[in-house]
Amino acid sequence: MQEVQIKAPKHEFTLLCDDIRQEVGGKTSLMGLYDHHIVVPQVGYVLPKVCFYTRFSRMDGQFKFGFSIVAPNGDRKDIIRDSDVQIPDGAKEGTFNVIASPFEVSAEGIYEVIMSLTKGADRFEYVYKFAISDAQRLQAEWEKSQGVGAAN
């Protein structure tokens, strides 16, 4: 009997944005695209939503999909837990639109998105990272570097 080896799905990309909209004609529009970095007015801020547009290739058949966000302090929020996903016959790609709403910013630093795909006994995990910074802290650091507020 020949052993069949499952090839892991490949994480192609994740895009971070304010909104994902399904348009007439099947198009997807991404609004307010971030470059892996969000600046909030202050820590303790609540964003109405944060959206993730993620594409995987080398997929086929049935999977369970999970999506969690881990804050810099280690707090983990499960957004999707073991959702059934069926890739249509002949297709080899899967695109996932995940919305975290509301999104509470509890700390500055690097947030980790942990995506999991499970097929039978095989579980694959992927990590996407993005940063959140406090605008008040950034402004204060800039002013200090420029000598703003210091006696001349």
JSON list of N, CA and C in Angstrom, two decimals, residues 55-111:
[
{"chain": "A", "resi": 55, "resn": "ARG", "atom": "N", "xyz": [-5.38, 34.78, 1.00]},
{"chain": "A", "resi": 55, "resn": "ARG", "atom": "CA", "xyz": [-5.46, 33.79, -0.08]},
{"chain": "A", "resi": 55, "resn": "ARG", "atom": "C", "xyz": [-4.50, 32.65, 0.18]},
{"chain": "A", "resi": 56, "resn": "PHE", "atom": "N", "xyz": [-4.99, 31.43, -0.02]},
{"chain": "A", "resi": 56, "resn": "PHE", "atom": "CA", "xyz": [-4.19, 30.20, 0.04]},
{"chain": "A", "resi": 56, "resn": "PHE", "atom": "C", "xyz": [-4.27, 29.51, -1.31]},
{"chain": "A", "resi": 57, "resn": "SER", "atom": "N", "xyz": [-3.19, 28.84, -1.68]},
{"chain": "A", "resi": 57, "resn": "SER", "atom": "CA", "xyz": [-3.19, 27.98, -2.87]},
{"chain": "A", "resi": 57, "resn": "SER", "atom": "C", "xyz": [-2.88, 26.56, -2.42]},
{"chain": "A", "resi": 58, "resn": "ARG", "atom": "N", "xyz": [-2.84, 25.64, -3.37]},
{"chain": "A", "resi": 58, "resn": "ARG", "atom": "CA", "xyz": [-2.63, 24.21, -3.11]},
{"chain": "A", "resi": 58, "resn": "ARG", "atom": "C", "xyz": [-3.69, 23.66, -2.15]},
{"chain": "A", "resi": 59, "resn": "MET", "atom": "N", "xyz": [-4.93, 24.05, -2.41]},
{"chain": "A", "resi": 59, "resn": "MET", "atom": "CA", "xyz": [-6.03, 23.57, -1.58]},
{"chain": "A", "resi": 59, "resn": "MET", "atom": "C", "xyz": [-6.95, 22.71, -2.44]},
{"chain": "A", "resi": 60, "resn": "ASP", "atom": "N", "xyz": [-7.56, 21.74, -1.81]},
{"chain": "A", "resi": 60, "resn": "ASP", "atom": "CA", "xyz": [-8.61, 20.98, -2.47]},
{"chain": "A", "resi": 60, "resn": "ASP", "atom": "C", "xyz": [-9.41, 20.25, -1.40]},
{"chain": "A", "resi": 61, "resn": "GLY", "atom": "N", "xyz": [-10.70, 20.08, -1.68]},
{"chain": "A", "resi": 61, "resn": "GLY", "atom": "CA", "xyz": [-11.55, 19.32, -0.77]},
{"chain": "A", "resi": 61, "resn": "GLY", "atom": "C", "xyz": [-12.04, 20.11, 0.42]},
{"chain": "A", "resi": 62, "resn": "GLN", "atom": "N", "xyz": [-12.22, 19.40, 1.53]},
{"chain": "A", "resi": 62, "resn": "GLN", "atom": "CA", "xyz": [-12.83, 19.94, 2.75]},
{"chain": "A", "resi": 62, "resn": "GLN", "atom": "C", "xyz": [-11.76, 20.30, 3.78]},
{"chain": "A", "resi": 63, "resn": "PHE", "atom": "N", "xyz": [-11.90, 21.45, 4.38]},
{"chain": "A", "resi": 63, "resn": "PHE", "atom": "CA", "xyz": [-11.00, 21.91, 5.44]},
{"chain": "A", "resi": 63, "resn": "PHE", "atom": "C", "xyz": [-11.83, 22.49, 6.58]},
{"chain": "A", "resi": 64, "resn": "LYS", "atom": "N", "xyz": [-11.20, 22.60, 7.73]},
{"chain": "A", "resi": 64, "resn": "LYS", "atom": "CA", "xyz": [-11.71, 23.41, 8.83]},
{"chain": "A", "resi": 64, "resn": "LYS", "atom": "C", "xyz": [-10.76, 24.60, 8.93]},
{"chain": "A", "resi": 65, "resn": "PHE", "atom": "N", "xyz": [-11.34, 25.78, 9.04]},
{"chain": "A", "resi": 65, "resn": "PHE", "atom": "CA", "xyz": [-10.56, 27.02, 9.05]},
{"chain": "A", "resi": 65, "resn": "PHE", "atom": "C", "xyz": [-10.70, 27.69, 10.41]},
{"chain": "A", "resi": 66, "resn": "GLY", "atom": "N", "xyz": [-9.58, 28.12, 10.98]},
{"chain": "A", "resi": 66, "resn": "GLY", "atom": "CA", "xyz": [-9.58, 28.86, 12.23]},
{"chain": "A", "resi": 66, "resn": "GLY", "atom": "C", "xyz": [-8.79, 30.15, 12.07]},
{"chain": "A", "resi": 67, "resn": "PHE", "atom": "N", "xyz": [-9.19, 31.17, 12.84]},
{"chain": "A", "resi": 67, "resn": "PHE", "atom": "CA", "xyz": [-8.57, 32.49, 12.72]},
{"chain": "A", "resi": 67, "resn": "PHE", "atom": "C", "xyz": [-8.59, 33.15, 14.09]},
{"chain": "A", "resi": 68, "resn": "SER", "atom": "N", "xyz": [-7.42, 33.41, 14.66]},
{"chain": "A", "resi": 68, "resn": "SER", "atom": "CA", "xyz": [-7.31, 34.04, 15.97]},
{"chain": "A", "resi": 68, "resn": "SER", "atom": "C", "xyz": [-6.33, 35.21, 15.89]},
{"chain": "A", "resi": 69, "resn": "ILE", "atom": "N", "xyz": [-6.52, 36.17, 16.79]},
{"chain": "A", "resi": 69, "resn": "ILE", "atom": "CA", "xyz": [-5.61, 37.31, 16.89]},
{"chain": "A", "resi": 69, "resn": "ILE", "atom": "C", "xyz": [-5.04, 37.32, 18.30]},
{"chain": "A", "resi": 70, "resn": "VAL", "atom": "N", "xyz": [-3.71, 37.40, 18.37]},
{"chain": "A", "resi": 70, "resn": "VAL", "atom": "CA", "xyz": [-3.01, 37.43, 19.66]},
{"chain": "A", "resi": 70, "resn": "VAL", "atom": "C", "xyz": [-2.38, 38.81, 19.83]},
{"chain": "A", "resi": 71, "resn": "ALA", "atom": "N", "xyz": [-2.77, 39.48, 20.91]},
{"chain": "A", "resi": 71, "resn": "ALA", "atom": "CA", "xyz": [-2.25, 40.81, 21.23]},
{"chain": "A", "resi": 71, "resn": "ALA", "atom": "C", "xyz": [-0.83, 40.69, 21.78]},
{"chain": "A", "resi": 72, "resn": "PRO", "atom": "N", "xyz": [-0.08, 41.80, 21.80]},
{"chain": "A", "resi": 72, "resn": "PRO", "atom": "CA", "xyz": [1.30, 41.77, 22.31]},
{"chain": "A", "resi": 72, "resn": "PRO", "atom": "C", "xyz": [1.40, 41.25, 23.75]},
{"chain": "A", "resi": 73, "resn": "ASN", "atom": "N", "xyz": [0.35, 41.42, 24.54]},
{"chain": "A", "resi": 73, "resn": "ASN", "atom": "CA", "xyz": [0.37, 40.95, 25.93]},
{"chain": "A", "resi": 73, "resn": "ASN", "atom": "C", "xyz": [-0.02, 39.47, 26.06]},
{"chain": "A", "resi": 74, "resn": "GLY", "atom": "N", "xyz": [-0.28, 38.81, 24.92]},
{"chain": "A", "resi": 74, "resn": "GLY", "atom": "CA", "xyz": [-0.61, 37.38, 24.93]},
{"chain": "A", "resi": 74, "resn": "GLY", "atom": "C", "xyz": [-2.08, 37.07, 24.91]},
{"chain": "A", "resi": 75, "resn": "ASP", "atom": "N", "xyz": [-2.94, 38.08, 25.08]},
{"chain": "A", "resi": 75, "resn": "ASP", "atom": "CA", "xyz": [-4.39, 37.84, 25.02]},
{"chain": "A", "resi": 75, "resn": "ASP", "atom": "C", "xyz": [-4.77, 37.36, 23.63]},
{"chain": "A", "resi": 76, "resn": "ARG", "atom": "N", "xyz": [-5.53, 36.27, 23.58]},
{"chain": "A", "resi": 76, "resn": "ARG", "atom": "CA", "xyz": [-5.93, 35.66, 22.31]},
{"chain": "A", "resi": 76, "resn": "ARG", "atom": "C", "xyz": [-7.43, 35.76, 22.13]},
{"chain": "A", "resi": 77, "resn": "LYS", "atom": "N", "xyz": [-7.84, 36.20, 20.94]},
{"chain": "A", "resi": 77, "resn": "LYS", "atom": "CA", "xyz": [-9.26, 36.29, 20.62]},
{"chain": "A", "resi": 77, "resn": "LYS", "atom": "C", "xyz": [-9.51, 35.41, 19.39]},
{"chain": "A", "resi": 78, "resn": "ASP", "atom": "N", "xyz": [-10.35, 34.40, 19.55]},
{"chain": "A", "resi": 78, "resn": "ASP", "atom": "CA", "xyz": [-10.72, 33.55, 18.43]},
{"chain": "A", "resi": 78, "resn": "ASP", "atom": "C", "xyz": [-11.82, 34.23, 17.63]},
{"chain": "A", "resi": 79, "resn": "ILE", "atom": "N", "xyz": [-11.54, 34.54, 16.38]},
{"chain": "A", "resi": 79, "resn": "ILE", "atom": "CA", "xyz": [-12.53, 35.19, 15.51]},
{"chain": "A", "resi": 79, "resn": "ILE", "atom": "C", "xyz": [-13.36, 34.11, 14.81]},
{"chain": "A", "resi": 80, "resn": "ILE", "atom": "N", "xyz": [-12.69, 33.09, 14.32]},
{"chain": "A", "resi": 80, "resn": "ILE", "atom": "CA", "xyz": [-13.35, 31.94, 13.68]},
{"chain": "A", "resi": 80, "resn": "ILE", "atom": "C", "xyz": [-12.74, 30.69, 14.29]},
{"chain": "A", "resi": 81, "resn": "ARG", "atom": "N", "xyz": [-13.59, 29.78, 14.69]},
{"chain": "A", "resi": 81, "resn": "ARG", "atom": "CA", "xyz": [-13.09, 28.53, 15.29]},
{"chain": "A", "resi": 81, "resn": "ARG", "atom": "C", "xyz": [-13.64, 27.36, 14.48]},
{"chain": "A", "resi": 82, "resn": "ASP", "atom": "N", "xyz": [-12.76, 26.66, 13.79]},
{"chain": "A", "resi": 82, "resn": "ASP", "atom": "CA", "xyz": [-13.09, 25.42, 13.07]},
{"chain": "A", "resi": 82, "resn": "ASP", "atom": "C", "xyz": [-14.34, 25.53, 12.19]},
{"chain": "A", "resi": 83, "resn": "SER", "atom": "N", "xyz": [-14.34, 26.52, 11.32]},
{"chain": "A", "resi": 83, "resn": "SER", "atom": "CA", "xyz": [-15.42, 26.69, 10.34]},
{"chain": "A", "resi": 83, "resn": "SER", "atom": "C", "xyz": [-15.18, 25.75, 9.16]},
{"chain": "A", "resi": 84, "resn": "ASP", "atom": "N", "xyz": [-16.22, 25.04, 8.72]},
{"chain": "A", "resi": 84, "resn": "ASP", "atom": "CA", "xyz": [-16.09, 24.14, 7.58]},
{"chain": "A", "resi": 84, "resn": "ASP", "atom": "C", "xyz": [-15.96, 24.93, 6.28]},
{"chain": "A", "resi": 85, "resn": "VAL", "atom": "N", "xyz": [-14.97, 24.54, 5.48]},
{"chain": "A", "resi": 85, "resn": "VAL", "atom": "CA", "xyz": [-14.72, 25.18, 4.19]},
{"chain": "A", "resi": 85, "resn": "VAL", "atom": "C", "xyz": [-14.65, 24.08, 3.14]},
{"chain": "A", "resi": 86, "resn": "GLN", "atom": "N", "xyz": [-15.38, 24.26, 2.06]},
{"chain": "A", "resi": 86, "resn": "GLN", "atom": "CA", "xyz": [-15.35, 23.30, 0.95]},
{"chain": "A", "resi": 86, "resn": "GLN", "atom": "C", "xyz": [-14.79, 24.01, -0.27]},
{"chain": "A", "resi": 87, "resn": "ILE", "atom": "N", "xyz": [-13.66, 23.53, -0.76]},
{"chain": "A", "resi": 87, "resn": "ILE", "atom": "CA", "xyz": [-13.08, 24.09, -1.98]},
{"chain": "A", "resi": 87, "resn": "ILE", "atom": "C", "xyz": [-13.76, 23.38, -3.15]},
{"chain": "A", "resi": 88, "resn": "PRO", "atom": "N", "xyz": [-14.34, 24.12, -4.09]},
{"chain": "A", "resi": 88, "resn": "PRO", "atom": "CA", "xyz": [-15.03, 23.50, -5.22]},
{"chain": "A", "resi": 88, "resn": "PRO", "atom": "C", "xyz": [-14.11, 22.59, -6.04]},
{"chain": "A", "resi": 89, "resn": "ASP", "atom": "N", "xyz": [-14.68, 21.54, -6.60]},
{"chain": "A", "resi": 89, "resn": "ASP", "atom": "CA", "xyz": [-13.92, 20.62, -7.45]},
{"chain": "A", "resi": 89, "resn": "ASP", "atom": "C", "xyz": [-13.21, 21.39, -8.55]},
{"chain": "A", "resi": 90, "resn": "GLY", "atom": "N", "xyz": [-11.95, 21.10, -8.75]},
{"chain": "A", "resi": 90, "resn": "GLY", "atom": "CA", "xyz": [-11.15, 21.74, -9.79]},
{"chain": "A", "resi": 90, "resn": "GLY", "atom": "C", "xyz": [-10.47, 23.01, -9.34]},
{"chain": "A", "resi": 91, "resn": "ALA", "atom": "N", "xyz": [-10.94, 23.60, -8.25]},
{"chain": "A", "resi": 91, "resn": "ALA", "atom": "CA", "xyz": [-10.31, 24.82, -7.73]},
{"chain": "A", "resi": 91, "resn": "ALA", "atom": "C", "xyz": [-9.15, 24.42, -6.82]},
{"chain": "A", "resi": 92, "resn": "LYS", "atom": "N", "xyz": [-8.13, 25.24, -6.80]},
{"chain": "A", "resi": 92, "resn": "LYS", "atom": "CA", "xyz": [-6.96, 24.98, -5.97]},
{"chain": "A", "resi": 92, "resn": "LYS", "atom": "C", "xyz": [-6.62, 26.16, -5.07]},
{"chain": "A", "resi": 93, "resn": "GLU", "atom": "N", "xyz": [-7.48, 27.18, -5.06]},
{"chain": "A", "resi": 93, "resn": "GLU", "atom": "CA", "xyz": [-7.24, 28.36, -4.25]},
{"chain": "A", "resi": 93, "resn": "GLU", "atom": "C", "xyz": [-8.43, 28.63, -3.36]},
{"chain": "A", "resi": 94, "resn": "GLY", "atom": "N", "xyz": [-8.15, 29.19, -2.20]},
{"chain": "A", "resi": 94, "resn": "GLY", "atom": "CA", "xyz": [-9.21, 29.61, -1.29]},
{"chain": "A", "resi": 94, "resn": "GLY", "atom": "C", "xyz": [-8.92, 31.02, -0.81]},
{"chain": "A", "resi": 95, "resn": "THR", "atom": "N", "xyz": [-9.93, 31.88, -0.87]},
{"chain": "A", "resi": 95, "resn": "THR", "atom": "CA", "xyz": [-9.80, 33.24, -0.38]},
{"chain": "A", "resi": 95, "resn": "THR", "atom": "C", "xyz": [-10.73, 33.40, 0.81]},
{"chain": "A", "resi": 96, "resn": "PHE", "atom": "N", "xyz": [-10.18, 33.95, 1.89]},
{"chain": "A", "resi": 96, "resn": "PHE", "atom": "CA", "xyz": [-10.95, 34.10, 3.11]},
{"chain": "A", "resi": 96, "resn": "PHE", "atom": "C", "xyz": [-11.03, 35.57, 3.48]},
{"chain": "A", "resi": 97, "resn": "ASN", "atom": "N", "xyz": [-12.24, 36.06, 3.69]},
{"chain": "A", "resi": 97, "resn": "ASN", "atom": "CA", "xyz": [-12.48, 37.42, 4.15]},
{"chain": "A", "resi": 97, "resn": "ASN", "atom": "C", "xyz": [-12.88, 37.32, 5.62]},
{"chain": "A", "resi": 98, "resn": "VAL", "atom": "N", "xyz": [-12.04, 37.83, 6.49]},
{"chain": "A", "resi": 98, "resn": "VAL", "atom": "CA", "xyz": [-12.32, 37.74, 7.93]},
{"chain": "A", "resi": 98, "resn": "VAL", "atom": "C", "xyz": [-12.45, 39.16, 8.48]},
{"chain": "A", "resi": 99, "resn": "ILE", "atom": "N", "xyz": [-13.50, 39.38, 9.25]},
{"chain": "A", "resi": 99, "resn": "ILE", "atom": "CA", "xyz": [-13.76, 40.70, 9.83]},
{"chain": "A", "resi": 99, "resn": "ILE", "atom": "C", "xyz": [-13.76, 40.56, 11.35]},
{"chain": "A", "resi": 100, "resn": "ALA", "atom": "N", "xyz": [-12.91, 41.34, 12.00]},
{"chain": "A", "resi": 100, "resn": "ALA", "atom": "CA", "xyz": [-12.90, 41.43, 13.46]},
{"chain": "A", "resi": 100, "resn": "ALA", "atom": "C", "xyz": [-13.62, 42.71, 13.84]},
{"chain": "A", "resi": 101, "resn": "SER", "atom": "N", "xyz": [-14.82, 42.58, 14.37]},
{"chain": "A", "resi": 101, "resn": "SER", "atom": "CA", "xyz": [-15.65, 43.75, 14.65]},
{"chain": "A", "resi": 101, "resn": "SER", "atom": "C", "xyz": [-16.41, 43.57, 15.96]},
{"chain": "A", "resi": 102, "resn": "PRO", "atom": "N", "xyz": [-16.24, 44.50, 16.88]},
{"chain": "A", "resi": 102, "resn": "PRO", "atom": "CA", "xyz": [-15.25, 45.58, 16.91]},
{"chain": "A", "resi": 102, "resn": "PRO", "atom": "C", "xyz": [-13.87, 45.01, 17.22]},
{"chain": "A", "resi": 103, "resn": "PHE", "atom": "N", "xyz": [-12.85, 45.83, 16.98]},
{"chain": "A", "resi": 103, "resn": "PHE", "atom": "CA", "xyz": [-11.48, 45.41, 17.26]},
{"chain": "A", "resi": 103, "resn": "PHE", "atom": "C", "xyz": [-10.92, 46.31, 18.35]},
{"chain": "A", "resi": 104, "resn": "GLU", "atom": "N", "xyz": [-10.71, 45.73, 19.54]},
{"chain": "A", "resi": 104, "resn": "GLU", "atom": "CA", "xyz": [-10.21, 46.49, 20.68]},
{"chain": "A", "resi": 104, "resn": "GLU", "atom": "C", "xyz": [-8.68, 46.50, 20.69]},
{"chain": "A", "resi": 105, "resn": "VAL", "atom": "N", "xyz": [-8.12, 47.69, 20.71]},
{"chain": "A", "resi": 105, "resn": "VAL", "atom": "CA", "xyz": [-6.68, 47.85, 20.78]},
{"chain": "A", "resi": 105, "resn": "VAL", "atom": "C", "xyz": [-6.30, 47.97, 22.25]},
{"chain": "A", "resi": 106, "resn": "SER", "atom": "N", "xyz": [-5.71, 46.90, 22.79]},
{"chain": "A", "resi": 106, "resn": "SER", "atom": "CA", "xyz": [-5.38, 46.85, 24.21]},
{"chain": "A", "resi": 106, "resn": "SER", "atom": "C", "xyz": [-3.93, 47.23, 24.49]},
{"chain": "A", "resi": 107, "resn": "ALA", "atom": "N", "xyz": [-3.10, 47.22, 23.45]},
{"chain": "A", "resi": 107, "resn": "ALA", "atom": "CA", "xyz": [-1.68, 47.50, 23.65]},
{"chain": "A", "resi": 107, "resn": "ALA", "atom": "C", "xyz": [-1.03, 47.88, 22.33]},
{"chain": "A", "resi": 108, "resn": "GLU", "atom": "N", "xyz": [0.09, 48.60, 22.44]},
{"chain": "A", "resi": 108, "resn": "GLU", "atom": "CA", "xyz": [0.92, 48.86, 21.27]},
{"chain": "A", "resi": 108, "resn": "GLU", "atom": "C", "xyz": [1.79, 47.63, 21.03]},
{"chain": "A", "resi": 109, "resn": "GLY", "atom": "N", "xyz": [2.23, 47.49, 19.80]},
{"chain": "A", "resi": 109, "resn": "GLY", "atom": "CA", "xyz": [3.17, 46.42, 19.50]},
{"chain": "A", "resi": 109, "resn": "GLY", "atom": "C", "xyz": [2.72, 45.54, 18.36]},
{"chain": "A", "resi": 110, "resn": "ILE", "atom": "N", "xyz": [3.30, 44.35, 18.30]},
{"chain": "A", "resi": 110, "resn": "ILE", "atom": "CA", "xyz": [3.06, 43.41, 17.22]},
{"chain": "A", "resi": 110, "resn": "ILE", "atom": "C", "xyz": [1.91, 42.47, 17.60]},
{"chain": "A", "resi": 111, "resn": "TYR", "atom": "N", "xyz": [0.91, 42.44, 16.75]},
{"chain": "A", "resi": 111, "resn": "TYR", "atom": "CA", "xyz": [-0.21, 41.51, 16.89]},
{"chain": "A", "resi": 111, "resn": "TYR", "atom": "C", "xyz": [0.03, 40.36, 15.92]}
]
